Short mmCIF file of C-alpha atoms (C1' of nucleotides) in Angstrom, two decimals:
data_model
loop_
_atom_site.label_atom_id
_atom_site.label_comp_id
_atom_site.label_asym_id
_atom_site.label_seq_id
_atom_site.Cartn_x
_atom_site.Cartn_y
_atom_site.Cartn_z
CA MET A 1 -29.05 -21.34 -1.33
CA ALA A 2 -27.20 -23.35 0.92
CA THR A 3 -25.93 -26.53 -1.41
CA GLY A 4 -24.39 -26.33 -4.66
CA ARG A 5 -23.78 -22.64 -4.71
CA THR A 6 -19.92 -22.77 -4.75
CA HIS A 7 -20.06 -20.27 -8.09
CA ARG A 8 -16.07 -20.75 -8.32
CA PRO A 9 -14.41 -24.25 -8.88
CA ALA A 10 -13.06 -25.61 -5.95
CA THR A 11 -10.33 -25.91 -8.12
CA ARG A 12 -8.30 -23.28 -6.89
CA SER A 13 -8.26 -23.28 -3.28
CA ARG A 14 -9.68 -20.24 -1.29
CA GLY A 15 -5.85 -18.62 -1.30
CA ILE A 16 -6.60 -15.62 -2.79
CA PRO A 17 -3.01 -13.80 -3.25
CA GLU A 18 -2.85 -10.50 -0.96
CA ALA A 19 -1.44 -8.83 -3.52
CA THR A 20 -4.49 -9.64 -5.58
CA VAL A 21 -7.01 -8.97 -2.90
CA ALA A 22 -5.32 -5.60 -2.78
CA ARG A 23 -6.27 -5.20 -6.46
CA LEU A 24 -9.75 -6.17 -6.59
CA PRO A 25 -11.19 -2.89 -5.09
CA LEU A 26 -9.41 -1.21 -7.77
CA TYR A 27 -11.17 -3.18 -10.34
CA LEU A 28 -14.30 -2.73 -8.87
CA ARG A 29 -14.32 0.84 -9.28
CA ALA A 30 -13.31 0.81 -12.98
CA LEU A 31 -16.41 -1.84 -13.16
CA THR A 32 -18.66 0.27 -11.54
CA ALA A 33 -17.84 3.08 -13.63
CA LEU A 34 -18.49 1.16 -16.79
CA SER A 35 -21.76 -0.24 -15.57
CA GLU A 36 -22.95 3.73 -15.07
CA ARG A 37 -21.82 3.96 -18.82
CA SER A 38 -24.04 1.26 -19.72
CA VAL A 39 -21.11 -0.60 -21.33
CA PRO A 40 -21.83 -4.41 -20.63
CA THR A 41 -18.45 -6.04 -21.19
CA VAL A 42 -15.18 -5.01 -21.53
CA SER A 43 -11.55 -6.53 -22.31
CA SER A 44 -8.90 -7.21 -20.17
CA GLU A 45 -6.28 -4.70 -21.64
CA GLU A 46 -9.70 -1.78 -21.50
CA LEU A 47 -10.38 -2.58 -17.62
CA ALA A 48 -6.94 -3.02 -16.78
CA ALA A 49 -5.90 0.50 -18.58
CA ALA A 50 -8.79 1.67 -16.50
CA ALA A 51 -7.97 0.71 -13.78
CA GLY A 52 -3.89 1.40 -13.87
CA VAL A 53 -2.34 -2.05 -14.02
CA ASN A 54 -1.20 -4.34 -17.08
CA SER A 55 -3.88 -6.92 -18.63
CA ALA A 56 -1.81 -10.11 -17.78
CA LYS A 57 -1.66 -9.37 -14.31
CA LEU A 58 -5.16 -8.52 -14.06
CA ARG A 59 -6.00 -11.68 -15.95
CA LYS A 60 -3.69 -13.43 -13.29
CA ASP A 61 -5.77 -12.11 -10.81
CA PHE A 62 -9.27 -12.91 -12.06
CA SER A 63 -8.08 -16.08 -12.30
CA TYR A 64 -8.12 -16.69 -8.79
CA LEU A 65 -11.69 -15.81 -8.77
CA GLY A 66 -12.73 -18.11 -11.29
CA SER A 67 -13.22 -18.05 -14.92
CA TYR A 68 -15.56 -15.28 -15.01
CA GLY A 69 -14.61 -14.02 -19.13
CA THR A 70 -15.53 -15.30 -22.28
CA ARG A 71 -12.33 -15.72 -24.61
CA GLY A 72 -12.92 -13.58 -27.76
CA VAL A 73 -15.33 -11.11 -25.80
CA GLY A 74 -14.01 -10.14 -22.92
CA TYR A 75 -15.81 -9.45 -19.11
CA ASP A 76 -19.39 -8.97 -18.41
CA VAL A 77 -19.52 -5.94 -17.00
CA GLU A 78 -22.26 -6.28 -14.46
CA TYR A 79 -21.23 -9.89 -13.88
CA LEU A 80 -17.83 -9.06 -13.05
CA VAL A 81 -19.40 -6.45 -10.73
CA TYR A 82 -21.46 -8.77 -8.71
CA GLN A 83 -18.61 -11.23 -8.51
CA ILE A 84 -16.20 -8.95 -7.11
CA SER A 85 -18.20 -7.53 -4.84
CA ARG A 86 -19.24 -10.63 -3.33
CA GLU A 87 -15.77 -11.64 -3.14
CA LEU A 88 -14.90 -8.77 -0.95
CA GLY A 89 -17.69 -9.06 1.41
CA LEU A 90 -19.58 -5.67 -0.41
CA THR A 91 -22.93 -7.80 -0.55
CA GLN A 92 -23.30 -7.32 3.04
CA ASP A 93 -23.52 -4.08 5.19
CA TRP A 94 -20.70 -3.11 6.85
CA PRO A 95 -21.42 -0.89 10.21
CA VAL A 96 -17.87 1.19 10.78
CA VAL A 97 -17.20 3.52 14.12
CA ILE A 98 -14.88 6.54 13.92
CA VAL A 99 -13.32 7.19 17.09
CA GLY A 100 -11.21 10.59 17.06
CA ILE A 101 -13.66 13.13 15.87
CA GLY A 102 -10.94 16.31 15.13
CA ASN A 103 -10.48 17.71 11.86
CA LEU A 104 -9.41 14.16 10.09
CA GLY A 105 -12.24 12.03 11.81
CA ALA A 106 -14.71 14.66 10.51
CA ALA A 107 -13.38 14.37 7.45
CA LEU A 108 -13.38 10.94 7.11
CA ALA A 109 -17.24 11.26 8.49
CA ASN A 110 -17.85 13.68 5.67
CA TYR A 111 -16.43 11.42 3.05
CA GLY A 112 -19.04 10.11 0.75
CA GLY A 113 -17.17 6.69 -0.32
CA PHE A 114 -17.36 5.69 2.88
CA ALA A 115 -21.06 5.22 2.95
CA SER A 116 -21.33 4.73 -1.03
CA ARG A 117 -19.71 0.58 -0.88
CA GLY A 118 -20.93 -1.50 1.95
CA PHE A 119 -20.00 0.55 4.49
CA ARG A 120 -22.11 2.47 6.87
CA VAL A 121 -20.65 4.98 9.47
CA ALA A 122 -22.48 3.48 12.65
CA ALA A 123 -21.07 6.22 15.30
CA LEU A 124 -18.81 8.87 15.75
CA ILE A 125 -17.19 8.61 19.11
CA ASP A 126 -14.66 10.99 20.79
CA ALA A 127 -13.12 11.45 23.82
CA ASP A 128 -13.54 14.91 24.37
CA PRO A 129 -16.51 15.85 26.46
CA ALA A 130 -17.28 19.15 24.80
CA MET A 131 -17.63 17.30 21.61
CA ALA A 132 -20.68 15.07 22.97
CA GLY A 133 -23.32 15.85 20.96
CA LYS A 134 -22.43 18.21 18.97
CA PRO A 135 -23.41 17.07 15.29
CA VAL A 136 -20.95 15.59 12.69
CA ALA A 137 -21.63 14.79 8.99
CA GLY A 138 -25.28 14.49 10.35
CA MET A 139 -24.59 12.30 13.38
CA PRO A 140 -24.13 13.33 17.33
CA VAL A 141 -20.73 12.78 18.20
CA GLN A 142 -20.71 10.32 21.31
CA HIS A 143 -18.18 10.15 24.10
CA THR A 144 -15.83 7.56 24.55
CA ASP A 145 -17.23 6.56 27.61
CA ASP A 146 -19.63 4.71 25.57
CA LEU A 147 -17.58 2.87 23.19
CA GLU A 148 -18.16 -0.98 24.43
CA ARG A 149 -22.11 -0.57 24.44
CA ILE A 150 -21.69 0.79 20.61
CA ILE A 151 -19.72 -1.48 19.09
CA SER A 152 -22.09 -4.39 20.77
CA ASP A 153 -25.33 -2.38 20.18
CA ASN A 154 -24.62 -2.23 16.34
CA GLY A 155 -22.51 -5.48 15.53
CA VAL A 156 -19.60 -3.38 14.81
CA SER A 157 -16.21 -5.31 13.47
CA ILE A 158 -14.66 -2.61 12.11
CA GLY A 159 -13.03 0.42 13.67
CA VAL A 160 -11.37 3.38 12.26
CA ILE A 161 -8.87 5.16 14.20
CA ALA A 162 -8.40 9.12 13.77
CA THR A 163 -6.84 10.27 17.04
CA PRO A 164 -3.60 11.01 18.24
CA ALA A 165 -1.16 9.09 18.33
CA GLY A 166 -0.66 8.99 21.77
CA ALA A 167 -4.03 7.76 22.34
CA ALA A 168 -4.72 5.28 19.46
CA GLN A 169 -2.73 1.90 21.10
CA GLN A 170 -5.64 2.69 24.66
CA VAL A 171 -8.53 3.08 21.68
CA CYS A 172 -7.48 0.19 20.22
CA ASP A 173 -7.10 -2.04 22.55
CA ARG A 174 -10.93 -1.07 23.82
CA LEU A 175 -11.99 -1.71 20.36
CA VAL A 176 -11.03 -5.11 20.18
CA ALA A 177 -11.73 -5.92 23.91
CA ALA A 178 -15.53 -4.98 22.54
CA GLY A 179 -15.26 -6.94 19.61
CA VAL A 180 -13.90 -5.34 16.56
CA THR A 181 -11.10 -7.54 14.39
CA SER A 182 -10.64 -5.05 11.58
CA ILE A 183 -8.88 -1.90 12.39
CA LEU A 184 -8.16 0.94 9.91
CA ASN A 185 -5.36 3.23 11.74
CA PHE A 186 -4.87 6.90 10.79
CA ALA A 187 -2.59 7.25 13.89
CA PRO A 188 1.12 7.54 12.94
CA THR A 189 1.58 4.77 15.29
CA VAL A 190 2.44 1.09 15.75
CA LEU A 191 -0.39 -0.49 16.54
CA SER A 192 -0.02 -4.24 18.57
CA VAL A 193 -3.05 -6.54 18.36
CA PRO A 194 -3.77 -10.10 19.24
CA ASP A 195 -3.57 -12.85 16.61
CA GLY A 196 -6.47 -12.86 14.30
CA VAL A 197 -7.28 -8.94 14.43
CA ASP A 198 -6.48 -7.33 10.45
CA VAL A 199 -4.56 -3.68 11.07
CA ARG A 200 -4.35 -1.43 7.95
CA LYS A 201 -2.42 2.06 8.58
CA VAL A 202 -2.87 5.21 6.24
CA ASP A 203 0.31 7.34 6.80
CA LEU A 204 0.13 10.65 5.29
CA SER A 205 3.72 11.13 6.12
CA ILE A 206 5.00 7.65 5.23
CA GLU A 207 3.73 8.43 1.67
CA LEU A 208 5.41 11.93 1.70
CA GLN A 209 8.72 10.38 2.91
CA ILE A 210 8.54 7.99 0.05
CA LEU A 211 7.74 10.60 -2.53
CA ALA A 212 10.59 12.61 -1.49
CA PHE A 213 13.02 9.62 -1.47
CA HIS A 214 12.33 9.24 -5.36
CA GLU A 215 12.43 12.97 -5.71
CA GLN A 216 15.65 13.16 -3.90
CA ARG A 217 16.73 10.88 -6.36
CA LYS A 218 15.58 12.21 -9.40
CA ALA A 219 16.87 15.74 -8.53
CA GLY A 220 20.62 14.41 -7.85
CA GLU A 221 21.14 11.93 -11.39
CA ASP A 222 25.24 12.80 -11.35
CA ALA A 223 25.91 14.89 -8.16
CA ALA A 224 25.02 11.51 -5.80
CA THR A 225 27.49 9.27 -7.60
CA ASP A 226 30.43 9.95 -5.41
CA ASP A 227 28.26 8.77 -2.04
CA GLY A 228 28.83 5.27 -4.00
CA ALA A 229 30.35 3.17 -0.85
CA PRO A 230 28.94 3.19 2.51
CA ALA A 231 31.03 5.85 5.17
CA PRO A 232 34.42 5.33 4.53
CA ALA A 233 36.48 3.05 7.60
CA VAL A 234 32.94 1.90 8.69
CA ALA A 235 34.83 1.16 11.85
CA LYS A 236 35.33 4.72 12.91
CA ASP A 237 34.58 5.43 16.04
CA HIS A 238 31.49 7.31 16.95
CA ARG A 239 29.47 9.21 14.20
CA LYS A 240 31.73 11.26 12.63
CA GLY A 241 29.43 12.06 9.10
CA PRO A 242 30.72 11.09 6.06
CA ASP A 243 31.27 15.11 5.14
CA GLY A 244 32.53 15.79 8.88
CA ASP A 245 28.92 17.22 9.41
CA VAL A 246 27.87 15.55 12.77
CA PRO A 247 24.35 14.97 12.90
CA ALA A 248 22.67 16.35 15.57
CA VAL A 249 19.18 15.97 15.16
CA MET A 250 16.28 16.01 13.02
CA PRO A 251 15.17 19.16 11.25
CA ALA A 252 12.17 20.17 12.99
CA MET B 1 3.98 2.50 -9.76
CA ALA B 2 1.45 4.94 -11.60
CA THR B 3 -0.20 4.49 -14.76
CA GLY B 4 1.39 4.24 -18.12
CA ARG B 5 4.17 1.54 -18.53
CA THR B 6 6.31 3.10 -16.27
CA HIS B 7 9.32 0.30 -17.41
CA ARG B 8 11.23 1.80 -15.40
CA PRO B 9 11.92 -0.56 -12.61
CA ALA B 10 10.96 1.95 -9.46
CA THR B 11 13.76 -0.48 -7.58
CA ARG B 12 16.32 1.40 -9.83
CA SER B 13 17.19 3.79 -7.02
CA ARG B 14 20.65 3.25 -6.22
CA GLY B 15 19.57 -0.43 -5.65
CA ILE B 16 17.54 -0.10 -2.57
CA PRO B 17 14.58 -2.45 -3.45
CA GLU B 18 11.15 -0.90 -3.30
CA ALA B 19 9.82 -2.71 -0.41
CA THR B 20 12.59 -1.38 1.90
CA VAL B 21 12.12 2.45 0.85
CA ALA B 22 8.52 2.09 2.05
CA ARG B 23 9.93 0.81 5.31
CA LEU B 24 12.47 3.46 6.25
CA PRO B 25 9.97 6.21 7.01
CA LEU B 26 8.83 3.36 9.66
CA TYR B 27 11.88 2.81 10.99
CA LEU B 28 12.49 6.56 11.25
CA ARG B 29 9.45 7.29 13.32
CA ALA B 30 10.94 4.23 15.80
CA LEU B 31 14.51 5.93 16.03
CA THR B 32 12.82 9.34 16.99
CA ALA B 33 10.90 8.56 19.98
CA LEU B 34 14.01 6.48 20.59
CA SER B 35 15.87 9.74 20.29
CA GLU B 36 13.30 11.48 22.20
CA ARG B 37 13.64 9.30 25.20
CA SER B 38 17.46 9.74 25.23
CA VAL B 39 18.24 6.17 24.12
CA PRO B 40 21.69 5.79 23.03
CA THR B 41 21.81 2.68 20.99
CA VAL B 42 19.36 0.06 20.08
CA SER B 43 19.39 -3.60 18.77
CA SER B 44 17.96 -4.54 15.61
CA GLU B 45 15.65 -6.77 17.43
CA GLU B 46 14.64 -3.84 20.06
CA LEU B 47 13.57 -1.99 16.75
CA ALA B 48 12.27 -4.24 14.92
CA ALA B 49 9.76 -4.69 17.55
CA ALA B 50 9.22 -0.55 17.84
CA ALA B 51 8.71 -0.53 13.92
CA GLY B 52 6.19 -3.28 13.43
CA VAL B 53 8.64 -5.74 11.72
CA ASN B 54 11.05 -8.94 12.11
CA SER B 55 14.92 -8.34 12.79
CA ALA B 56 16.30 -9.98 9.98
CA LYS B 57 14.19 -7.86 7.75
CA LEU B 58 15.44 -4.78 9.43
CA ARG B 59 18.84 -5.75 9.53
CA LYS B 60 18.51 -6.98 5.51
CA ASP B 61 16.63 -3.21 4.92
CA PHE B 62 19.78 -1.23 6.75
CA SER B 63 22.32 -3.50 4.61
CA TYR B 64 20.92 -1.91 1.55
CA LEU B 65 21.64 1.27 3.11
CA GLY B 66 25.36 0.39 4.27
CA SER B 67 26.83 -0.63 7.41
CA TYR B 68 25.80 1.56 10.17
CA GLY B 69 25.54 -0.89 13.10
CA THR B 70 28.30 -2.35 15.32
CA ARG B 71 28.42 -6.19 16.07
CA GLY B 72 27.88 -7.20 19.32
CA VAL B 73 25.97 -3.69 20.50
CA GLY B 74 23.31 -2.66 17.78
CA TYR B 75 22.69 1.13 16.14
CA ASP B 76 23.56 4.03 17.49
CA VAL B 77 20.45 5.88 17.42
CA GLU B 78 21.27 9.86 16.57
CA TYR B 79 23.77 8.17 13.83
CA LEU B 80 21.11 6.03 12.11
CA VAL B 81 18.35 8.54 12.47
CA TYR B 82 20.93 11.26 10.63
CA GLN B 83 21.65 8.00 7.77
CA ILE B 84 18.10 7.34 6.83
CA SER B 85 16.67 10.83 6.86
CA ARG B 86 19.54 11.65 4.29
CA GLU B 87 18.83 8.66 2.36
CA LEU B 88 14.94 9.54 2.50
CA GLY B 89 16.07 12.99 1.54
CA LEU B 90 14.87 14.56 4.84
CA THR B 91 17.84 16.86 5.28
CA GLN B 92 16.14 18.99 2.69
CA ASP B 93 13.03 20.58 3.02
CA TRP B 94 10.55 19.92 0.35
CA PRO B 95 7.30 23.01 -0.22
CA VAL B 96 4.15 21.10 -1.03
CA VAL B 97 1.13 22.62 -2.14
CA ILE B 98 -2.52 20.97 -1.48
CA VAL B 99 -5.16 20.97 -4.19
CA GLY B 100 -8.31 21.33 -3.00
CA ILE B 101 -9.22 22.34 0.45
CA GLY B 102 -12.58 20.84 0.87
CA ASN B 103 -12.88 18.44 4.48
CA LEU B 104 -10.05 16.35 3.72
CA GLY B 105 -7.52 19.17 2.37
CA ALA B 106 -8.27 21.19 5.74
CA ALA B 107 -7.86 17.86 8.05
CA LEU B 108 -4.27 17.72 5.88
CA ALA B 109 -3.51 21.43 6.05
CA ASN B 110 -3.99 21.07 9.76
CA TYR B 111 -2.34 17.71 10.35
CA GLY B 112 0.81 18.17 12.36
CA GLY B 113 2.79 15.48 10.89
CA PHE B 114 3.07 17.34 8.01
CA ALA B 115 5.15 19.98 8.49
CA SER B 116 6.98 17.83 11.06
CA ARG B 117 9.97 16.39 9.15
CA GLY B 118 11.23 18.22 5.88
CA PHE B 119 8.03 18.87 4.26
CA ARG B 120 6.63 22.41 4.53
CA VAL B 121 3.28 23.43 3.14
CA ALA B 122 3.83 26.00 0.48
CA ALA B 123 0.25 26.76 -0.62
CA LEU B 124 -3.43 25.70 0.10
CA ILE B 125 -5.17 26.12 -3.45
CA ASP B 126 -8.93 25.57 -4.24
CA ALA B 127 -11.07 26.12 -7.34
CA ASP B 128 -13.78 27.32 -5.43
CA PRO B 129 -13.51 31.58 -5.72
CA ALA B 130 -15.63 31.68 -2.56
CA MET B 131 -12.70 29.81 -0.39
CA ALA B 132 -10.06 32.27 -1.96
CA GLY B 133 -8.57 34.23 1.00
CA LYS B 134 -10.10 32.32 3.87
CA PRO B 135 -7.44 31.21 5.98
CA VAL B 136 -7.18 27.70 6.88
CA ALA B 137 -4.26 26.45 9.18
CA GLY B 138 -3.24 29.90 9.40
CA MET B 139 -2.87 30.35 6.01
CA PRO B 140 -5.00 32.14 2.84
CA VAL B 141 -6.63 29.91 0.28
CA GLN B 142 -5.95 30.50 -3.12
CA HIS B 143 -7.23 30.06 -6.19
CA THR B 144 -6.91 27.34 -8.70
CA ASP B 145 -5.88 29.78 -11.37
CA ASP B 146 -3.09 31.05 -9.76
CA LEU B 147 -1.86 27.17 -9.73
CA GLU B 148 0.92 27.17 -12.05
CA ARG B 149 3.11 30.45 -10.43
CA ILE B 150 2.58 29.37 -6.88
CA ILE B 151 4.35 26.40 -8.05
CA SER B 152 7.03 27.88 -9.89
CA ASP B 153 7.55 30.82 -7.06
CA ASN B 154 8.00 28.32 -4.75
CA GLY B 155 9.94 25.58 -6.55
CA VAL B 156 7.28 23.27 -5.58
CA SER B 157 7.89 19.60 -6.75
CA ILE B 158 5.58 17.28 -4.50
CA GLY B 159 1.56 18.13 -4.94
CA VAL B 160 -0.88 16.87 -2.67
CA ILE B 161 -4.51 16.23 -4.70
CA ALA B 162 -7.78 16.45 -2.17
CA THR B 163 -10.35 17.25 -4.95
CA PRO B 164 -13.38 15.27 -5.83
CA ALA B 165 -12.36 12.32 -8.24
CA GLY B 166 -13.69 14.64 -11.32
CA ALA B 167 -11.21 17.31 -10.51
CA ALA B 168 -8.20 14.96 -9.85
CA GLN B 169 -7.02 14.33 -13.27
CA GLN B 170 -6.95 17.85 -14.63
CA VAL B 171 -5.63 19.33 -11.75
CA CYS B 172 -2.67 16.58 -11.69
CA ASP B 173 -2.34 17.62 -15.22
CA ARG B 174 -1.62 21.28 -14.76
CA LEU B 175 0.74 20.34 -11.64
CA VAL B 176 2.86 18.16 -13.66
CA ALA B 177 2.74 20.81 -16.80
CA ALA B 178 3.85 23.69 -14.00
CA GLY B 179 7.15 21.32 -12.68
CA VAL B 180 5.21 19.00 -10.26
CA THR B 181 7.05 15.40 -10.20
CA SER B 182 5.50 13.70 -7.60
CA ILE B 183 1.83 13.49 -6.32
CA LEU B 184 0.15 12.02 -3.66
CA ASN B 185 -3.53 11.46 -4.42
CA PHE B 186 -6.36 11.33 -1.79
CA ALA B 187 -8.94 11.50 -4.94
CA PRO B 188 -10.63 7.99 -5.91
CA THR B 189 -9.10 7.96 -9.08
CA VAL B 190 -6.35 6.58 -11.35
CA LEU B 191 -4.16 9.50 -12.37
CA SER B 192 -2.19 8.78 -15.39
CA VAL B 193 1.17 10.98 -15.54
CA PRO B 194 4.09 10.85 -18.09
CA ASP B 195 7.06 8.89 -17.28
CA GLY B 196 9.39 10.24 -14.31
CA VAL B 197 6.33 11.53 -12.47
CA ASP B 198 6.04 9.18 -9.17
CA VAL B 199 1.76 9.24 -7.84
CA ARG B 200 0.90 7.70 -4.97
CA LYS B 201 -2.77 7.01 -3.55
CA VAL B 202 -4.02 7.51 -0.61
CA ASP B 203 -7.68 5.41 -0.84
CA LEU B 204 -9.62 4.56 2.27
CA SER B 205 -12.14 3.01 0.74
CA ILE B 206 -9.81 0.55 -1.00
CA GLU B 207 -8.31 0.34 2.35
CA LEU B 208 -11.94 -0.60 4.05
CA GLN B 209 -12.13 -2.80 1.40
CA ILE B 210 -9.66 -4.90 1.93
CA LEU B 211 -10.53 -5.52 5.52
CA ALA B 212 -13.69 -6.48 4.63
CA PHE B 213 -12.55 -8.94 2.63
CA HIS B 214 -10.31 -10.32 5.56
CA GLU B 215 -13.39 -9.69 7.94
CA GLN B 216 -15.85 -11.92 5.59
CA ARG B 217 -13.21 -14.48 5.79
CA LYS B 218 -13.28 -14.62 9.80
CA ALA B 219 -17.03 -14.29 10.26
CA GLY B 220 -17.34 -17.50 8.19
CA GLU B 221 -16.03 -20.38 6.72
CA ASP B 222 -19.28 -21.70 6.55
CA ALA B 223 -21.82 -19.20 7.70
CA ALA B 224 -22.85 -15.69 5.80
CA THR B 225 -21.59 -17.28 2.55
CA ASP B 226 -24.87 -15.69 0.51
CA ASP B 227 -27.78 -14.31 1.91
CA GLY B 228 -30.65 -13.24 -0.64
CA ALA B 229 -27.73 -12.44 -3.50
CA PRO B 230 -29.98 -11.88 -6.41
CA ALA B 231 -27.21 -13.94 -8.77
CA PRO B 232 -29.06 -16.38 -10.23
CA ALA B 233 -27.27 -20.01 -9.95
CA VAL B 234 -24.75 -18.43 -12.00
CA ALA B 235 -22.01 -20.43 -12.65
CA LYS B 236 -19.04 -21.51 -15.00
CA ASP B 237 -20.57 -21.81 -18.07
CA HIS B 238 -22.74 -18.51 -17.86
CA ARG B 239 -25.00 -17.04 -20.23
CA LYS B 240 -23.26 -14.35 -22.62
CA GLY B 241 -26.71 -13.15 -24.06
CA PRO B 242 -26.16 -10.59 -26.58
CA ASP B 243 -29.71 -9.61 -25.49
CA GLY B 244 -29.64 -7.60 -22.15
CA ASP B 245 -30.16 -10.09 -19.78
CA VAL B 246 -27.26 -9.75 -17.24
CA PRO B 247 -27.57 -10.72 -12.91
CA ALA B 248 -28.29 -6.61 -12.79
CA VAL B 249 -27.59 -6.40 -9.33
CA MET B 250 -24.98 -5.03 -7.02
CA PRO B 251 -26.27 -1.70 -5.95
CA ALA B 252 -24.01 -1.33 -3.15
"C1'" DA C 1 29.02 -13.32 25.12
"C1'" DG C 2 26.14 -11.00 21.79
"C1'" DC C 3 24.63 -8.87 17.66
"C1'" DT C 4 25.15 -7.31 13.11
"C1'" DG C 5 25.65 -8.11 7.57
"C1'" DT C 6 25.04 -11.24 4.49
"C1'" DG C 7 25.08 -15.26 1.22
"C1'" DA C 8 21.76 -18.91 0.31
"C1'" DA C 9 17.02 -20.80 0.51
"C1'" DA C 10 12.41 -20.10 0.36
"C1'" DG C 11 8.03 -18.34 -0.90
"C1'" DA C 12 5.55 -14.19 -3.66
"C1'" DA C 13 4.46 -11.56 -7.12
"C1'" DT C 14 4.84 -10.35 -11.72
"C1'" DT C 15 5.58 -10.98 -16.55
"C1'" DC C 16 5.82 -13.54 -20.37
"C1'" DA C 17 3.43 -16.45 -23.93
"C1'" DC C 18 1.00 -19.31 -25.84
"C1'" DA C 19 -2.53 -22.97 -26.11
"C1'" DG C 20 -7.59 -23.16 -26.00
"C1'" DC C 21 -12.26 -21.40 -26.73
"C1'" DC C 22 -15.20 -18.21 -29.30
"C1'" DG D 1 -9.40 -12.68 -35.58
"C1'" DG D 2 -9.79 -11.79 -30.82
"C1'" DC D 3 -9.24 -12.49 -26.34
"C1'" DT D 4 -9.00 -15.42 -21.75
"C1'" DG D 5 -6.65 -18.56 -18.73
"C1'" DT D 6 -2.73 -20.35 -17.08
"C1'" DG D 7 1.49 -23.26 -16.68
"C1'" DA D 8 6.56 -21.60 -16.78
"C1'" DA D 9 9.94 -17.86 -16.49
"C1'" DT D 10 11.50 -14.35 -14.03
"C1'" DT D 11 11.90 -10.69 -10.55
"C1'" DC D 12 11.32 -9.12 -6.22
"C1'" DT D 13 10.87 -9.91 -1.36
"C1'" DT D 14 11.22 -12.54 2.80
"C1'" DT D 15 13.10 -15.66 5.42
"C1'" DC D 16 16.81 -18.80 7.51
"C1'" DA D 17 21.19 -19.45 9.63
"C1'" DC D 18 25.83 -18.61 10.52
"C1'" DA D 19 30.20 -16.18 9.76
"C1'" DG D 20 32.49 -12.33 11.39
"C1'" DC D 21 33.41 -8.22 14.28
"C1'" DT D 22 33.28 -6.37 19.25
#
DNA sequence: AGCTGTGAAAGAATTCACAGCC
DNA sequence: GGCTGTGAATTCTTTCACAGCT
């Protein structure tokens, strides 16, 4: 299988756009659902609907992977599942550690989707000695002291940080030093990492704030029009709020 | 965003690009930290570093809000905190309901950052009668039967779905029917909603899959390409047998 | 001198629309 | 007839680089 494999015509360079990569899991999920219902083939239109995108985008995305469809027919579901899985690296097993077993960490450990597709929780790690040995989601929590050994023993390259914000950077540094090169960060902090390490963050409060922004827009279709220009006489001396309301601090 | 052909150019919103909106919470967090340290002003360079973006992007982002800086000096921290908060709609209070109080829902309910900035958990809702009345994060869980009343009584416009995938669409429909117009979805499902309703999703397994993609790429430009993958010597002109001859793999 | 604000250029992502194959 | 695959057009985002204010 070494030589001559090349499933994809090297015509399209290895560069799959990031936006496309981010959608592959979506397609994969939709395809898996079809597969479970034993649907043999699917059109770009149908699959796009199931994945919540439009069909032109889906076809373009797939075109970066290769020509895996059949004109006039559509895509073979099983085949595509395999191709996308392979592209995403899900044909191999990824051991993952979760650091920070509080409410969120425990919830993640219990999350089924975690183990489901290529990922395996190799260890749960927490700094609290009182947690050590306690079983969470069927595994004993281990102490941070052993972090380096755990990473190394299990060949972990993906770490999940679910600690409080204050501890996140330190944990991150240790993970990286121990060999982790991909981090999923749930702590509300910007992590700094060396080149070659990927960080993705999941941040509840950011998502809510984005929703609030749009929500506010909806609410004031007409009321907000008066605020067209930036603060009048911007050069104005220190913050003299647009409506005379001196902004103290944020509402708690 | 969301499903359906939301032809509405999300960028609409008074001309602030969506990509910028998504970064405002980041800036706000960095600014809040500076504010707590009583730092009076900050340059675009410093703030950008704290927020994990580059300074040109930050300045461009702020330019959509107005001219809130001072040339040669930088930005007044308090003033900017106020302006961004206002822009994001955080100067008002947003009651939020969480539906689905399992591991994740409970973790979300306990999450401090939730309540911190403009958001208030108005109710926890679960379909399990056994949960009803049980206190989680200091609030009694309420039953799904009362969902509509709860939404309406509290004027809730933002809902968080943390149910299993199978229940998500139904919960979503009820939330929307009851008046919710923004949804944060933690269930691994594509929700379909009418126009005018915003959906954002947070999906652990998608994030991990994206990391795996990049991880795989790092791991080997040459090695670990294919290992025992059952797929036949598939290629472009693969069979599309009407019989049942498929790769039939991808257990995951 | 220092730093913001912003046009203009460059780069990505999305959408169109249709040629090409089944 | 139906549907994929893809150049071309369009739209969105990022980056550059410098004019202009303090």
